[in-house]
XYZ file of N, CA, C and O in Angstrom:
504
model
N 67.983 113.417 118.820
C 69.273 113.090 119.410
C 69.264 111.614 119.817
O 68.270 111.106 120.335
N 70.337 110.941 119.545
C 70.473 109.522 119.851
C 71.665 109.328 120.773
O 72.745 109.864 120.521
N 71.460 108.584 121.825
C 72.570 108.195 122.692
C 72.635 106.672 122.741
O 71.624 106.007 122.913
N 73.839 106.150 122.571
C 74.083 104.723 122.635
C 75.157 104.474 123.676
O 76.235 105.070 123.623
N 74.866 103.615 124.627
C 75.805 103.331 125.713
C 76.085 101.846 125.778
O 75.205 101.048 126.092
N 77.343 101.481 125.517
C 77.748 100.089 125.567
C 78.195 99.705 126.969
O 78.671 100.542 127.738
N 78.084 98.412 127.251
C 78.603 97.859 128.500
C 78.872 96.383 128.293
O 78.424 95.796 127.301
N 79.606 95.800 129.218
C 79.850 94.364 129.189
C 81.249 93.961 128.774
O 81.599 92.781 128.857
N 82.064 94.909 128.318
C 83.422 94.562 127.952
C 84.241 94.127 129.157
O 83.990 94.574 130.281
N 85.203 93.255 128.908
C 86.004 92.730 130.019
C 87.231 92.036 129.449
O 87.414 91.978 128.221
N 88.061 91.537 130.341
C 89.208 90.709 129.957
C 88.853 89.256 130.219
O 88.427 88.910 131.327
N 89.041 88.422 129.221
C 88.731 86.999 129.364
C 89.843 86.170 128.749
O 90.631 86.674 127.939
N 89.886 84.902 129.103
C 90.856 83.973 128.528
C 90.311 83.419 127.202
O 89.103 83.406 126.971
N 91.200 82.969 126.341
C 90.735 82.345 125.093
C 89.746 81.225 125.369
O 89.910 80.444 126.311
N 88.712 81.185 124.546
C 87.655 80.208 124.757
C 86.523 80.709 125.624
O 85.483 80.046 125.731
N 86.703 81.855 126.225
C 85.696 82.406 127.116
C 84.555 83.081 126.364
O 84.550 83.155 125.129
N 83.597 83.581 127.136
C 82.409 84.225 126.577
C 82.172 85.566 127.246
O 82.541 85.779 128.412
N 81.539 86.455 126.498
C 81.099 87.741 127.022
C 79.778 88.110 126.364
O 79.502 87.680 125.227
N 79.007 88.926 127.062
C 77.774 89.457 126.490
C 77.826 90.978 126.573
O 77.880 91.537 127.672
N 77.831 91.615 125.425
C 77.822 93.064 125.366
C 76.391 93.575 125.276
O 75.526 92.926 124.662
N 76.163 94.729 125.868
C 74.846 95.367 125.804
C 74.997 96.792 125.298
O 76.024 97.440 125.539
N 73.973 97.270 124.613
C 73.951 98.641 124.129
C 72.564 99.212 124.407
O 71.573 98.747 123.833
N 72.518 100.191 125.285
C 71.255 100.830 125.632
C 71.077 102.082 124.797
O 71.945 102.958 124.786
N 69.955 102.170 124.093
C 69.657 103.329 123.259
C 68.671 104.237 123.961
O 67.719 103.780 124.595
N 68.898 105.523 123.846
C 67.976 106.514 124.388
C 67.855 107.662 123.404
O 68.628 107.780 122.465
N 66.885 108.525 123.652
C 66.576 109.552 122.676
C 65.723 108.910 121.587
O 64.747 108.252 121.876
N 66.120 109.046 120.356
C 65.404 108.359 119.283
C 65.822 106.900 119.283
O 66.998 106.591 119.177
N 64.879 106.020 119.440
C 65.210 104.594 119.548
C 64.650 103.769 118.401
O 64.828 102.560 118.375
N 63.981 104.405 117.469
C 63.462 103.688 116.308
C 64.313 104.053 115.113
O 64.431 105.229 114.752
N 64.911 103.050 114.501
C 65.839 103.299 113.407
C 65.334 102.673 112.125
O 64.702 101.625 112.130
N 65.646 103.328 111.017
C 65.118 102.896 109.728
C 65.886 101.716 109.157
O 65.313 100.881 108.461
N 67.148 101.636 109.434
C 67.976 100.633 108.772
C 68.525 99.621 109.782
O 67.809 98.775 110.262
N 69.781 99.701 110.104
C 70.415 98.666 110.912
C 70.914 99.220 112.236
O 71.217 100.399 112.357
N 71.006 98.321 113.167
C 71.802 98.556 114.362
C 72.796 97.424 114.442
O 72.520 96.319 113.965
N 73.927 97.692 115.042
C 74.887 96.610 115.090
C 76.101 96.897 115.922
O 76.197 97.907 116.624
N 77.033 95.966 115.818
C 78.281 96.017 116.569
C 79.459 96.090 115.616
O 79.498 95.355 114.616
N 80.403 96.917 115.979
C 81.604 97.151 115.196
C 82.783 97.130 116.150
O 82.610 97.337 117.357
N 83.963 96.865 115.635
C 85.120 96.810 116.512
C 86.352 97.358 115.836
O 86.454 97.375 114.613
N 87.279 97.800 116.671
C 88.555 98.297 116.176
C 89.646 97.812 117.093
O 89.710 98.198 118.266
N 90.493 96.958 116.558
C 91.616 96.449 117.314
C 92.826 97.354 117.180
O 92.856 98.227 116.306
N 93.847 97.153 117.998
C 95.056 97.982 117.935
C 95.696 97.947 116.545
O 95.962 96.864 116.020
N 95.893 99.100 115.964
C 96.539 99.187 114.660
C 95.680 98.702 113.503
O 96.204 98.522 112.396
N 94.400 98.495 113.753
C 93.516 97.993 112.702
C 92.423 99.005 112.388
O 92.116 99.888 113.195
N 91.828 98.871 111.235
C 90.690 99.700 110.881
C 89.424 99.164 111.570
O 89.324 97.982 111.898
N 88.486 100.057 111.770
C 87.216 99.626 112.331
C 86.509 98.708 111.329
O 86.524 98.960 110.118
N 85.886 97.655 111.861
C 85.190 96.706 111.000
C 83.845 96.336 111.593
O 83.630 96.427 112.811
N 82.941 95.937 110.724
C 81.647 95.488 111.184
C 81.722 94.064 111.681
O 82.431 93.227 111.115
N 80.978 93.775 112.726
C 80.968 92.446 113.327
C 79.611 91.776 113.114
O 79.537 90.658 112.635
N 78.555 92.469 113.485
C 77.207 91.908 113.378
C 76.202 93.039 113.353
O 76.346 94.008 114.105
N 75.213 92.916 112.490
C 74.145 93.906 112.440
C 72.810 93.199 112.376
O 72.717 92.029 112.001
N 71.767 93.944 112.732
C 70.413 93.425 112.643
C 69.547 94.524 112.031
O 69.716 95.698 112.367
N 68.682 94.135 111.093
C 67.868 95.155 110.443
C 66.491 95.239 111.107
O 66.212 94.533 112.092
N 65.638 96.079 110.556
C 64.336 96.321 111.170
C 63.474 95.068 111.206
O 62.597 94.931 112.051
N 63.721 94.159 110.253
C 62.925 92.940 110.202
C 63.490 91.857 111.119
O 62.932 90.773 111.208
N 64.603 92.154 111.769
C 65.210 91.180 112.650
C 66.200 90.263 111.969
O 66.670 89.294 112.568
N 66.528 90.558 110.722
C 67.507 89.746 110.003
C 68.912 90.128 110.456
O 69.261 91.307 110.500
N 69.711 89.128 110.754
C 71.076 89.351 111.235
C 72.088 89.048 110.141
O 71.866 88.182 109.296
N 73.185 89.757 110.194
C 74.285 89.549 109.258
C 75.579 89.634 110.032
O 75.734 90.508 110.887
N 76.512 88.738 109.751
C 77.742 88.636 110.516
C 78.981 88.695 109.636
O 78.957 88.259 108.479
N 80.047 89.158 110.217
C 81.371 89.028 109.600
C 81.717 87.543 109.610
O 81.404 86.820 110.549
N 82.364 87.090 108.543
C 82.683 85.667 108.390
C 83.346 85.065 109.623
O 83.009 83.970 110.066
N 84.314 85.763 110.170
C 85.141 85.170 111.225
C 84.408 85.021 112.556
O 84.901 84.347 113.458
N 83.232 85.634 112.698
C 82.492 85.499 113.948
C 81.234 84.665 113.779
O 80.564 84.329 114.767
N 80.899 84.342 112.541
C 79.703 83.539 112.270
C 79.775 82.234 113.055
O 80.790 81.535 113.050
N 78.687 81.931 113.761
C 78.645 80.707 114.554
C 79.166 80.874 115.971
O 78.930 80.016 116.828
N 79.886 81.945 116.234
C 80.401 82.210 117.588
C 79.682 83.382 118.253
O 79.514 83.400 119.468
N 79.297 84.360 117.463
C 78.640 85.558 117.976
C 77.170 85.539 117.585
O 76.807 85.083 116.492
N 76.333 86.073 118.461
C 74.911 86.192 118.176
C 74.432 87.580 118.556
O 74.607 88.005 119.710
N 73.834 88.268 117.602
C 73.275 89.587 117.866
C 71.781 89.432 118.129
O 71.100 88.618 117.496
N 71.287 90.197 119.086
C 69.867 90.149 119.404
C 69.438 91.508 119.955
O 70.282 92.350 120.267
N 68.148 91.700 120.072
C 67.661 92.976 120.579
C 66.413 92.775 121.421
O 65.650 91.833 121.210
N 66.257 93.644 122.380
C 65.067 93.692 123.205
C 64.405 95.033 122.908
O 64.800 96.063 123.459
N 63.445 95.023 122.027
C 62.831 96.283 121.594
C 62.124 96.993 122.740
O 62.103 98.221 122.804
N 61.563 96.225 123.652
C 60.844 96.832 124.772
C 61.785 97.630 125.666
O 61.385 98.621 126.275
N 63.041 97.185 125.723
C 64.031 97.857 126.578
C 65.007 98.694 125.775
O 65.962 99.239 126.328
N 64.775 98.777 124.454
C 65.665 99.567 123.583
C 67.126 99.168 123.789
O 68.005 100.031 123.926
N 67.360 97.881 123.822
C 68.703 97.380 124.096
C 69.133 96.387 123.036
O 68.331 95.529 122.624
N 70.365 96.499 122.625
C 70.973 95.595 121.656
C 72.026 94.770 122.375
O 72.732 95.286 123.255
N 72.124 93.492 122.013
C 73.072 92.604 122.672
C 74.005 91.961 121.650
O 73.668 91.817 120.481
N 75.150 91.543 122.141
C 76.050 90.709 121.352
C 76.595 89.633 122.271
O 77.399 89.925 123.165
N 76.154 88.416 122.063
C 76.680 87.269 122.799
C 77.897 86.754 122.040
O 77.784 86.403 120.865
N 79.026 86.694 122.706
C 80.267 86.277 122.070
C 80.794 85.046 122.781
O 81.070 85.081 123.979
N 80.925 83.961 122.039
C 81.407 82.703 122.587
C 82.704 82.295 121.908
O 83.014 82.758 120.802
N 83.441 81.444 122.577
C 84.699 80.917 122.033
C 85.600 82.057 121.550
O 86.096 82.037 120.412
N 85.807 82.998 122.398
C 86.603 84.166 122.039
C 88.069 83.805 121.863
O 88.602 82.927 122.564
N 88.710 84.487 120.919
C 90.130 84.302 120.676
C 90.856 85.638 120.715
O 90.217 86.693 120.716
N 92.173 85.601 120.752
C 92.944 86.848 120.815
C 92.604 87.830 119.696
O 92.653 89.048 119.909
N 92.258 87.321 118.522
C 91.913 88.209 117.407
C 90.624 88.972 117.626
O 90.316 89.913 116.884
N 89.863 88.581 118.623
C 88.624 89.291 118.945
C 88.872 90.475 119.869
O 87.942 91.238 120.152
N 90.080 90.617 120.350
C 90.397 91.747 121.227
C 90.253 93.056 120.463
O 90.850 93.234 119.390
N 89.479 93.960 121.003
C 89.210 95.225 120.319
C 88.323 96.094 121.187
O 87.752 95.627 122.175
N 88.208 97.349 120.773
C 87.155 98.196 121.318
C 85.908 97.908 120.492
O 85.953 97.984 119.255
N 84.830 97.576 121.170
C 83.584 97.254 120.487
C 82.618 98.434 120.604
O 82.395 98.961 121.702
N 82.063 98.805 119.452
C 81.166 99.950 119.380
C 79.781 99.504 118.937
O 79.639 98.668 118.034
N 78.791 100.093 119.538
C 77.415 99.940 119.099
C 77.111 101.102 118.156
O 77.564 102.231 118.388
N 76.366 100.831 117.103
C 76.033 101.886 116.156
C 74.633 101.672 115.602
O 74.144 100.537 115.514
N 74.020 102.755 115.208
C 72.700 102.713 114.576
C 72.769 103.377 113.211
O 73.542 104.327 113.012
N 71.940 102.908 112.305
C 71.923 103.376 110.914
C 73.274 103.132 110.245
O 73.723 103.910 109.400
N 73.912 102.033 110.632
C 75.160 101.600 109.998
C 74.987 100.115 109.688
O 74.646 99.339 110.578
N 75.189 99.742 108.427
C 74.912 98.372 108.007
C 76.140 97.716 107.401
O 76.970 98.391 106.781
N 76.261 96.426 107.581
C 77.296 95.654 106.896
C 76.974 95.596 105.411
O 75.825 95.380 105.025
N 77.994 95.769 104.572
C 77.784 95.678 103.122
C 78.249 94.331 102.587
O 77.933 93.974 101.455
N 79.001 93.588 103.395
C 79.424 92.256 102.995
C 79.745 91.470 104.265
O 79.497 91.951 105.374
N 80.279 90.277 104.097
C 80.616 89.458 105.273
C 82.096 89.556 105.627
O 82.599 88.762 106.416
N 82.780 90.523 105.037
C 84.190 90.733 105.341
C 84.384 91.812 106.400
O 85.516 92.054 106.823
N 83.290 92.468 106.771
C 83.385 93.497 107.793
C 83.243 94.907 107.270
O 83.300 95.865 108.046
N 83.093 95.080 105.960
C 82.898 96.416 105.416
C 81.492 96.898 105.749
O 80.550 96.109 105.825
N 81.358 98.216 105.914
C 80.062 98.747 106.302
C 79.848 100.118 105.690
O 80.787 100.762 105.217
N 78.596 100.543 105.708
C 78.252 101.881 105.257
C 77.245 102.471 106.217
O 76.465 101.748 106.849
N 77.272 103.793 106.331
C 76.403 104.485 107.273
C 75.430 105.389 106.539
O 75.725 105.881 105.452
N 74.276 105.582 107.127
C 73.334 106.583 106.656
C 73.777 107.893 107.281
O 73.677 108.074 108.491
N 74.292 108.781 106.472
C 74.941 109.969 107.019
C 76.187 109.499 107.734
O 76.980 108.738 107.195
N 76.375 109.925 108.941
C 77.532 109.466 109.710
C 77.143 108.362 110.674
O 77.994 107.802 111.378
N 75.866 108.002 110.702
C 75.390 107.029 111.657
C 75.434 107.590 113.069
O 75.774 108.757 113.290
N 75.094 106.734 114.011
C 75.149 107.099 115.427
C 76.022 106.074 116.132
O 75.821 104.864 115.946
N 76.946 106.544 116.929
C 77.931 105.657 117.537
C 77.994 105.852 119.042
O 77.868 106.969 119.546
N 78.220 104.737 119.732
C 78.495 104.810 121.152
C 79.971 105.061 121.391
O 80.752 105.194 120.443
N 80.347 105.102 122.664
C 81.731 105.405 123.031
C 82.616 104.162 123.042
O 83.843 104.292 123.029
N 82.014 102.991 123.059
C 82.790 101.768 122.994
C 82.989 101.092 124.339
O 82.930 101.732 125.393
N 83.221 99.786 124.276
C 83.544 98.989 125.455
C 84.679 98.035 125.076
O 84.653 97.435 124.005
N 85.672 97.920 125.936
C 86.886 97.185 125.598
C 86.741 95.695 125.893
O 86.326 95.293 126.983
N 87.127 94.896 124.912
C 87.188 93.443 125.069
C 88.632 93.010 124.859
O 89.238 93.335 123.833
N 89.173 92.314 125.836
C 90.547 91.824 125.752
C 90.537 90.327 125.992
O 90.007 89.850 126.992
N 91.127 89.590 125.052
C 91.185 88.139 125.154
C 92.648 87.734 125.206
O 93.390 87.919 124.243
N 93.064 87.228 126.335
C 94.458 86.807 126.490
C 94.558 85.816 127.626
O 93.712 85.773 128.530
N 95.643 85.009 127.572
C 95.878 84.036 128.626
C 96.909 84.566 129.607
O 97.217 83.926 130.596
């Protein structure tokens, strides 16, 4: 059984920063990817950033250079540092395991159904 719990979502002004965290419990060793995904109002869920077992990161084009994914293996925690946020970044952000980006446009695929957290809301507005 895998549990993923996100935190760190908030309301910020354009240009602001946030750091999301995802605490994993239960099974914490994953074969493929862990990462962050988001779903904005009226939009499909998309991949934002993933990291594989070797520590290689992959990002959606529109967040490259602004977002940084990292992990603390000792604490079984995944992070997403988000800088220079804009209104288009407003979304519910989900942490997931065994779900990998298939390209830099945000498309993704899961091993089985993957494992998903409940999400944390990020709102960027002035």
